[in-house]
Coordinates of N, CA, C and O in Angstrom, one line a residue:
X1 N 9.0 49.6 -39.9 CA 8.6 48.4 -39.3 C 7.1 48.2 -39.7 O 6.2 49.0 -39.5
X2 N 6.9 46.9 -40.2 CA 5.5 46.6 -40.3 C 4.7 45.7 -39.5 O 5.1 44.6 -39.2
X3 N 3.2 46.5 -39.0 CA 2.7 45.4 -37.7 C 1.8 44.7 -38.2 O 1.5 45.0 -39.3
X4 N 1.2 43.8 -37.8 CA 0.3 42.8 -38.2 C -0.7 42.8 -37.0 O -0.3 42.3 -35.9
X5 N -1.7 43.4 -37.1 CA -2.6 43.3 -35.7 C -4.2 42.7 -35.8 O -4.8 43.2 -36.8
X6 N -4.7 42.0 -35.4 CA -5.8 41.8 -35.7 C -6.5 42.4 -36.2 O -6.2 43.5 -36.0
X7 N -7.6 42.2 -37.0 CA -8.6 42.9 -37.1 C -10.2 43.2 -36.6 O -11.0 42.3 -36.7
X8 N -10.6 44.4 -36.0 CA -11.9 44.2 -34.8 C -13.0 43.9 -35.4 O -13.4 44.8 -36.1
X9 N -13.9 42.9 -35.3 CA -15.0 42.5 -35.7 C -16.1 42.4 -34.5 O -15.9 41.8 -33.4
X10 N -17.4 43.1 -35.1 CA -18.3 42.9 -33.8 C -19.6 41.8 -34.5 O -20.1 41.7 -35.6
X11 N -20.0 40.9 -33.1 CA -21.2 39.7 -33.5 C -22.1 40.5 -32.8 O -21.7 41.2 -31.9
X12 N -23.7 40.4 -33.4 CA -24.8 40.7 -32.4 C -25.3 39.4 -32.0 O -25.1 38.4 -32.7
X13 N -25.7 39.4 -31.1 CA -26.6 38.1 -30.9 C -28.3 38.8 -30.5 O -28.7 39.2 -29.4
X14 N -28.8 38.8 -31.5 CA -30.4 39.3 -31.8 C -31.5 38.6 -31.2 O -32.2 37.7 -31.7
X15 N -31.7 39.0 -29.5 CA -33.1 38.1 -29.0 C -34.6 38.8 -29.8 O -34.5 40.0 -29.8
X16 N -35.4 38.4 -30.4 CA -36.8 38.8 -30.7 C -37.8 38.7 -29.6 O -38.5 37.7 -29.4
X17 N -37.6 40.1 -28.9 CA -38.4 40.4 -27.6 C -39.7 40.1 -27.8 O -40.1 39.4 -26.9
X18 N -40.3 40.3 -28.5 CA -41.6 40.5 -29.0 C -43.0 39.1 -29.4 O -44.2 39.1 -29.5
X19 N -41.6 38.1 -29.8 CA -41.9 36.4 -29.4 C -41.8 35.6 -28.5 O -41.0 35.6 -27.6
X20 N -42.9 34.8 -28.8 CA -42.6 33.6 -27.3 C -41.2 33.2 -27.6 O -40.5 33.3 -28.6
X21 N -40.8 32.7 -26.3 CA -39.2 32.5 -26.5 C -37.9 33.1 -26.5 O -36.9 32.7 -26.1
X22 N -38.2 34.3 -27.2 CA -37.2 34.9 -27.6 C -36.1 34.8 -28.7 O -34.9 35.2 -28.7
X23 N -36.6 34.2 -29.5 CA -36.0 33.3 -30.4 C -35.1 34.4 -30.8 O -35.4 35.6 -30.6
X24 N -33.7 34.1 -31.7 CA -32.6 34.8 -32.1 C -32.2 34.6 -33.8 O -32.3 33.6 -34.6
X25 N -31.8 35.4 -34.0 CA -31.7 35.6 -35.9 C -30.1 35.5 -36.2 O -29.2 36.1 -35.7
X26 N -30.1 34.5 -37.1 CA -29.0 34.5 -37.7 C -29.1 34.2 -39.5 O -29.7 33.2 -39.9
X27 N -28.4 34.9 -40.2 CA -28.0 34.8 -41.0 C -27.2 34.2 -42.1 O -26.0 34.0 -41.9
X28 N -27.9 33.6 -43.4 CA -27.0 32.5 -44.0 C -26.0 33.8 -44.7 O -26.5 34.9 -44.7
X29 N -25.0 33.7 -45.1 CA -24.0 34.3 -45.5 C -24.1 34.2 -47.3 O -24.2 33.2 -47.9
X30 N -23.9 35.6 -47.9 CA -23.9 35.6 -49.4 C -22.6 35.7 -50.1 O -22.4 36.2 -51.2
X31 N -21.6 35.1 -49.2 CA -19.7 35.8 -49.6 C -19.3 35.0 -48.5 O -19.7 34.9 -47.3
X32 N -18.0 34.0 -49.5 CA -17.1 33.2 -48.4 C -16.8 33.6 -47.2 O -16.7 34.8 -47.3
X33 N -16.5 33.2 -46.1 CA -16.8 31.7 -46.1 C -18.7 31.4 -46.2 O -19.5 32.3 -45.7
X34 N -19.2 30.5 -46.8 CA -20.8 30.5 -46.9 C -20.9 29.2 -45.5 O -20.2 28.4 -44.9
X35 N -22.3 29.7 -45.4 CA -23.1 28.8 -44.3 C -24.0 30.1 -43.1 O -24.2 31.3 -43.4
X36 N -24.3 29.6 -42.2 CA -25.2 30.6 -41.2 C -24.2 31.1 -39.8 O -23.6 30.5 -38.9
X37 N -24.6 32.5 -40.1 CA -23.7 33.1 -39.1 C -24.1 34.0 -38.1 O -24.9 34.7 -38.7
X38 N -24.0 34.3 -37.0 CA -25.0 35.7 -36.0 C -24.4 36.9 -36.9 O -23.2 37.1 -37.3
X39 N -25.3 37.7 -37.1 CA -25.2 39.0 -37.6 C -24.2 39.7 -36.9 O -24.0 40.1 -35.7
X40 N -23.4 39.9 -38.2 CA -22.2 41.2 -37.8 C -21.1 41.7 -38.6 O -21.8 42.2 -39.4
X41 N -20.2 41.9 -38.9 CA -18.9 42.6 -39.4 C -17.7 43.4 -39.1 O -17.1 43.2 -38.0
X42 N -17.4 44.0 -39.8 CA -15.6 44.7 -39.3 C -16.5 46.2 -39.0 O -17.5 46.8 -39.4
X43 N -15.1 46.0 -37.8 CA -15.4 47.7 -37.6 C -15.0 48.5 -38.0 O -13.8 48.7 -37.8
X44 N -15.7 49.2 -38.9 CA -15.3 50.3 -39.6 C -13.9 51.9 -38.7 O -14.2 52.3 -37.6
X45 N -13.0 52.3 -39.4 CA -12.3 52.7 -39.1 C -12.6 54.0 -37.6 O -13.8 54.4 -37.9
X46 N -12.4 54.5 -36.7 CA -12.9 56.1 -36.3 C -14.5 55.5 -35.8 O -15.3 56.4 -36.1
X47 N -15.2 54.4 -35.2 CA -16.2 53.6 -35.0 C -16.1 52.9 -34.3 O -15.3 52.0 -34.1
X48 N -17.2 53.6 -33.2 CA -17.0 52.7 -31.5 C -17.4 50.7 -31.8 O -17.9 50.2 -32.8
X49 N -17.1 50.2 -31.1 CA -17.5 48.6 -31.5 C -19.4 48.8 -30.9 O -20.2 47.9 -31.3
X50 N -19.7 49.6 -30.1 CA -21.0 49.5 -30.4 C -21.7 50.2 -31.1 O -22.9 49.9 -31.1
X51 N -21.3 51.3 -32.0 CA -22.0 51.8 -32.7 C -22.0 50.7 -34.4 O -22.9 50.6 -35.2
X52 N -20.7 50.2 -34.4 CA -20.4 49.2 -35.4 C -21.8 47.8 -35.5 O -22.5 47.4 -36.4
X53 N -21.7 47.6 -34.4 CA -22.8 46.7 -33.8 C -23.9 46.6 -34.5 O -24.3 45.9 -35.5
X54 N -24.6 48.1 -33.3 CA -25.8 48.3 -34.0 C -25.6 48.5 -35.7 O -26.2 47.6 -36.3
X55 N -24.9 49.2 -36.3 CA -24.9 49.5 -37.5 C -25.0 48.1 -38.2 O -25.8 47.9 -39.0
X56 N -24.0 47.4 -37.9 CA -24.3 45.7 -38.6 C -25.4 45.4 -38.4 O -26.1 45.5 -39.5
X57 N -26.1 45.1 -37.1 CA -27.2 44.9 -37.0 C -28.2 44.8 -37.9 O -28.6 43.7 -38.5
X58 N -28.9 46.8 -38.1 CA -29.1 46.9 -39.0 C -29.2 46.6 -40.5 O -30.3 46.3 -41.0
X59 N -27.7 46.6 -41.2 CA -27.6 46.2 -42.5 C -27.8 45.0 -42.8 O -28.3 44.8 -43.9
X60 N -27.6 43.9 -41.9 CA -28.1 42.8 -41.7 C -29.5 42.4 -41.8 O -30.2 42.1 -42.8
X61 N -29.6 42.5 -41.3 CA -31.0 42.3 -40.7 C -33.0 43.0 -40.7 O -34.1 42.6 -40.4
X62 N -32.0 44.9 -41.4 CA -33.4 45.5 -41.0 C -33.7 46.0 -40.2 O -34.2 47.1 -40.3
X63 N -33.4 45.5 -39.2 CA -33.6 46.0 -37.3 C -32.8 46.8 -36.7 O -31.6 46.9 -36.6
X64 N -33.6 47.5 -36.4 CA -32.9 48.6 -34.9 C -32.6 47.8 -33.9 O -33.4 47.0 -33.6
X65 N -31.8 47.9 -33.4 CA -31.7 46.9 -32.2 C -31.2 47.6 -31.1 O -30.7 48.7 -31.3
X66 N -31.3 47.0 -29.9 CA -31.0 47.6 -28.6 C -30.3 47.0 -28.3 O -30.6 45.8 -28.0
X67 N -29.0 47.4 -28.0 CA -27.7 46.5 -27.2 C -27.8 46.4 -25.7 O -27.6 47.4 -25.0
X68 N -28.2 45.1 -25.1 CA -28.5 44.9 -24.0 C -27.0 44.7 -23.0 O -26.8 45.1 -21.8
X69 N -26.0 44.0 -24.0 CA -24.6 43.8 -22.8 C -23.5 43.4 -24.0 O -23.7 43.1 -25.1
X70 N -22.4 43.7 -23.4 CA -21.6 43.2 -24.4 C -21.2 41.7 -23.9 O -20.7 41.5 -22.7
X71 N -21.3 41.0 -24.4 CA -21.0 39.5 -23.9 C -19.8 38.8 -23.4 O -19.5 38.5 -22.2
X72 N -18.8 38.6 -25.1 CA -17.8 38.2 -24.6 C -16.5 38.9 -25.9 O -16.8 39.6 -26.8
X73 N -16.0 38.7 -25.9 CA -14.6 38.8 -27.1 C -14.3 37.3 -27.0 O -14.3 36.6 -26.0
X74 N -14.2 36.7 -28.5 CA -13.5 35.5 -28.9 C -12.6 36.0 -30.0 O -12.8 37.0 -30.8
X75 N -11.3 35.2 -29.9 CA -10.2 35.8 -30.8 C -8.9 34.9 -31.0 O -7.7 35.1 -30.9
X76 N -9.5 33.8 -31.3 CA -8.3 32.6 -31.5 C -8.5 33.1 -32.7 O -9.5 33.4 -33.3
X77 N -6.7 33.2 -33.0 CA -6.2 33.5 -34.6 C -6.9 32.7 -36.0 O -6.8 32.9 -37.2
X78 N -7.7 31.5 -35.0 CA -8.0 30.6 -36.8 C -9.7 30.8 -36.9 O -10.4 30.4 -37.8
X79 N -10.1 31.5 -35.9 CA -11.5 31.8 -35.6 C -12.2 32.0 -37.7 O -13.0 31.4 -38.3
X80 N -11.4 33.1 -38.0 CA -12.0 33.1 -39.2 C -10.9 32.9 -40.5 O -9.8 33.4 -40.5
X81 N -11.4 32.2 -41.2 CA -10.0 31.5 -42.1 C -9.6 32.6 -43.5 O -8.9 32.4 -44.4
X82 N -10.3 34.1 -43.1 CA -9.5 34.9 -44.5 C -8.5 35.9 -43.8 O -7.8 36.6 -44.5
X83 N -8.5 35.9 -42.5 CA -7.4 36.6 -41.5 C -8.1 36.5 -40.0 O -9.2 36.3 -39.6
X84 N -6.6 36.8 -39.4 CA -7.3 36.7 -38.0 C -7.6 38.0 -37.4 O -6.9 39.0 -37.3
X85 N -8.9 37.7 -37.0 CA -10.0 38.7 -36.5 C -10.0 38.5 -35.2 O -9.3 37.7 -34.7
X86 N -10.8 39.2 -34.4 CA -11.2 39.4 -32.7 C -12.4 39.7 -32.6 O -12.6 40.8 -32.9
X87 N -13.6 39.0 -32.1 CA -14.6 39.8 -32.7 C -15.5 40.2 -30.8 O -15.4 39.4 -29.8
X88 N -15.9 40.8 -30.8 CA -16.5 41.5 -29.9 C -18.0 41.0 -29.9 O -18.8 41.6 -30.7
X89 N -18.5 40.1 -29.1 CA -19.8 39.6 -29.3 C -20.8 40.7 -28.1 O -20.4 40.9 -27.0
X90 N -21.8 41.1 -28.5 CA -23.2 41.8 -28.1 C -24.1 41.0 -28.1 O -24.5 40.4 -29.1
X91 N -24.7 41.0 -26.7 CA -26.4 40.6 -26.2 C -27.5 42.2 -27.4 O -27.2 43.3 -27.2
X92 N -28.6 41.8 -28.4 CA -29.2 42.8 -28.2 C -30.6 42.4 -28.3 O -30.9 41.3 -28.6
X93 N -31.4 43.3 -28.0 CA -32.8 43.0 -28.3 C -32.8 43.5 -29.6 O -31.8 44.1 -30.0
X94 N -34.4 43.3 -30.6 CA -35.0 43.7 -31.4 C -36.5 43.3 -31.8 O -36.9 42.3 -31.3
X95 N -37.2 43.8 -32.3 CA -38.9 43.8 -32.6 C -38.9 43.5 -33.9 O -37.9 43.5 -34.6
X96 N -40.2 43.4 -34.3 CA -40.2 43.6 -35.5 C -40.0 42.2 -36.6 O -39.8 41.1 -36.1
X97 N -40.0 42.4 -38.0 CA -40.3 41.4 -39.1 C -38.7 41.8 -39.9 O -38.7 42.5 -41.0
X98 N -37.5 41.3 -39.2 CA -36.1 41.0 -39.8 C -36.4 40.9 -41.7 O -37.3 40.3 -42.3
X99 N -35.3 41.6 -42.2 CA -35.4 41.0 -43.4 C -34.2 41.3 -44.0 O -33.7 42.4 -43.9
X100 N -33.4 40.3 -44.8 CA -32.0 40.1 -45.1 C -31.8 41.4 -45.9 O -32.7 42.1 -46.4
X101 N -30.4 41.6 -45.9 CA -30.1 42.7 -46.2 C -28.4 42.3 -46.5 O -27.9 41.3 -46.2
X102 N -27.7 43.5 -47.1 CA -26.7 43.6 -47.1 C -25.8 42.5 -47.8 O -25.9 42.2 -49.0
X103 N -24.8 41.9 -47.0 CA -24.3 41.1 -47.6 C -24.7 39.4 -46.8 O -23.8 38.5 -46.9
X104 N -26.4 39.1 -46.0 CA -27.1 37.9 -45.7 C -28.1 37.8 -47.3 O -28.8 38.6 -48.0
X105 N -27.4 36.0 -47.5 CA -28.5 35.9 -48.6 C -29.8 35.4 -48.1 O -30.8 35.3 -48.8
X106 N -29.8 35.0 -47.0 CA -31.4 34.7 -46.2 C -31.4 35.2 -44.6 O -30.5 35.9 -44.1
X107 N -32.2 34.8 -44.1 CA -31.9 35.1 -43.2 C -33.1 34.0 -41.7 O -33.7 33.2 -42.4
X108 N -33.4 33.8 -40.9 CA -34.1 33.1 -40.3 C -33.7 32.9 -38.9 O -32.6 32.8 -38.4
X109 N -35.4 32.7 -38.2 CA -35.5 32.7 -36.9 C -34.6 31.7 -36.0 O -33.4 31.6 -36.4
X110 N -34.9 31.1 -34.9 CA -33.9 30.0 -34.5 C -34.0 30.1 -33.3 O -33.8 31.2 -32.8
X111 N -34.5 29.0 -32.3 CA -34.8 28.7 -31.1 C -33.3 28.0 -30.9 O -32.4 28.0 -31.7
X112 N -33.3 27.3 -29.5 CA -31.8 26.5 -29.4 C -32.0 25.4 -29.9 O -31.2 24.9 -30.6
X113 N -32.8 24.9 -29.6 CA -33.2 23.2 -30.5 C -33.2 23.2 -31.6 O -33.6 22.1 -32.0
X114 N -33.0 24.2 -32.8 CA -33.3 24.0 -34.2 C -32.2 24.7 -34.4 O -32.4 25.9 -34.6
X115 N -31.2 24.6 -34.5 CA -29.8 25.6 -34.8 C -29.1 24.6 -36.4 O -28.7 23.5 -36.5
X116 N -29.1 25.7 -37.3 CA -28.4 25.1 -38.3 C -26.9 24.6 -38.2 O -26.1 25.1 -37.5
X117 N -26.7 23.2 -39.3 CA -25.5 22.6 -38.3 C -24.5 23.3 -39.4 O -23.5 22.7 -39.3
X118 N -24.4 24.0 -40.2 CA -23.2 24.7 -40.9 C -23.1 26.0 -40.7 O -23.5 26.8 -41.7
X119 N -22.7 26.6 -39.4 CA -22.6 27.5 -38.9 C -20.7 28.0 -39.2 O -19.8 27.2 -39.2
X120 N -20.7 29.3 -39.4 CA -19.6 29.4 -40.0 C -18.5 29.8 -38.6 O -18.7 29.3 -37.4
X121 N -17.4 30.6 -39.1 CA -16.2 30.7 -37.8 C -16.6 29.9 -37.1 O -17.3 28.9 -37.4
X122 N -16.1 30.7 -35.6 CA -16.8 30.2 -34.3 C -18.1 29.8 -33.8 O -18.3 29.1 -32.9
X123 N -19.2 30.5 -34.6 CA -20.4 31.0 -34.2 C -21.1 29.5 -33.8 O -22.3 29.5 -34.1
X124 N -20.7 28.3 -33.3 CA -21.2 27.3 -32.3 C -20.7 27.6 -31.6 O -21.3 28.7 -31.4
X125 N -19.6 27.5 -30.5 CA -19.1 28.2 -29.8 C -19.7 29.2 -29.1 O -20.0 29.2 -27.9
X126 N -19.7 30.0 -29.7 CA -20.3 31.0 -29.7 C -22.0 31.3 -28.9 O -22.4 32.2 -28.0
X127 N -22.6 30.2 -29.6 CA -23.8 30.1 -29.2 C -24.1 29.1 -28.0 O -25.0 29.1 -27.1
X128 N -23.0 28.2 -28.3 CA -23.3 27.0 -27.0 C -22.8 28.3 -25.4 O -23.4 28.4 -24.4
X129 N -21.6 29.0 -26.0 CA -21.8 29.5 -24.8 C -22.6 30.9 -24.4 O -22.7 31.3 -23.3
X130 N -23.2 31.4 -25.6 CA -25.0 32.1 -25.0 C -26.0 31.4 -24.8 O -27.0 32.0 -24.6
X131 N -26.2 30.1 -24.8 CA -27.3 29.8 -24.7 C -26.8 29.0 -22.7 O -27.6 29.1 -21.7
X132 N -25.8 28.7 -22.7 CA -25.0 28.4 -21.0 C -25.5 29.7 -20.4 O -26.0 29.9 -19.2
X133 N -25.2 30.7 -21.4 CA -25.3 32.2 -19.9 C -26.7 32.4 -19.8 O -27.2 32.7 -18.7
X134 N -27.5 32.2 -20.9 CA -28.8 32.6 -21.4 C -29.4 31.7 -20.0 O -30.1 32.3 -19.0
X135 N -29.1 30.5 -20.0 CA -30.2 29.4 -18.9 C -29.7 29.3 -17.9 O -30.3 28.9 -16.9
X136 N -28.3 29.5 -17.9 CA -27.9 28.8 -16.2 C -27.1 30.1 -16.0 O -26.5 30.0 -14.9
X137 N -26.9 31.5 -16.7 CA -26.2 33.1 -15.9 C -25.1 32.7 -16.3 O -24.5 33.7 -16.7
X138 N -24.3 31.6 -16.5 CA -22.7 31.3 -16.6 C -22.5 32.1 -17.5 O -23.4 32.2 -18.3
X139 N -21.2 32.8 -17.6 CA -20.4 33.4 -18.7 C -19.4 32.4 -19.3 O -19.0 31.5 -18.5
X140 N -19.1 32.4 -20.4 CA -17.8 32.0 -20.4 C -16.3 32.1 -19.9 O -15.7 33.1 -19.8
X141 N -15.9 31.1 -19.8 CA -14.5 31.1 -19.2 C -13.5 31.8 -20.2 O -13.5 31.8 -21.4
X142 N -12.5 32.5 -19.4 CA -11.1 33.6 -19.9 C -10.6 32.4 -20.8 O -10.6 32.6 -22.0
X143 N -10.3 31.2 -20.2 CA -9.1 30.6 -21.0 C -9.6 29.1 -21.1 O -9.0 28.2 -21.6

C-alpha cells in the first residue's frame, strides 16, 4: 500500500527586538514559486519542528533566533502549489543585522504598513492573522 501524507514545513515569523517597532523579516525567494515569503522550510527527517525552525531561521536569514510561541499550523492542501504541505508557523525573536542566505535571494525589513504585495503560498494569510493576534491577542480561528 502506498500513502500520500503531507509534508511538514515550519514558518518563522522574525520580530527584530532590538528596533523601534519590532519590525519582522521576510524573504524574497531564489527557487519557484518566486516572490516574498516569512522565513522557513521542510523538516528535515528525525527533526523536532522546533529545532527545524530555528535551523531555517538561521539559513535564512543569519540569525539566531528565539522561538517565543508556536503560533498556528495552516494546511489547506493548495497552500503551496509543488505539493501539499502543513506548515507549522513560530512567533520568534532575533537581534542583529539579518543577511540573506541560503536559498533567499534578498531579504528585508517590514513593518505592517509596508508589506510586499507578491507574497508567496499563504504567507498573507498568514500575516493578516499575526498581525490580528500581534494588536488585538486574537488567534486565529480552527475552521
Amino acid at each position: 500500500m502506498t500513502y500520500r501524507n503531507p509534508t511538514p514545513t515550519v514558518d518563522i515569523i522574525i520580530e527584530l527586538i532590538d528596533r523601534s517597532q519590532r519590525p519582522i523579516i521576510l524573504i524574497e525567494r531564489k527557487n519557484p514559486p518566486f516572490g516574498w515569503a516569512i522565513p522557513g522550510g521542510f523538516v528535515d527527517y528525525g527533526e523536532s519542528v522546533e529545532s527545524a525552525a530555528v535551523r531555517e531561521a538561521e539559513e535564512e536569514t543569519s540569525l539566531k533566533v528565539e522561538l517565543v510561541e508556536q503560533f498556528h499550523v495552516y494546511s489547506d492542501p493548495n497552500r503551496d502549489p509543488r505539493q501539499h504541505t502543513l506548515s507549522v508557523v513560530f512567533i520568534a525573536t532575533g537581534k542583529g543585522e539579518p543577511k540573506a542566505a541560503d536559498d533567499a535571494k534578498n531579504l528585508g525589513i517590514f513593518e505592517f504598513w509596508q508589506l510586499p504585495e507578491n507574497l508567496c503560498f499563504d504567507h498573507d494569510r498568514i500575516l493578516r492573522d499575526y498581525w490580528h493576534y500581534r494588536f488585538y491577542g486574537l488567534r486565529p480561528r480552527l475552521f
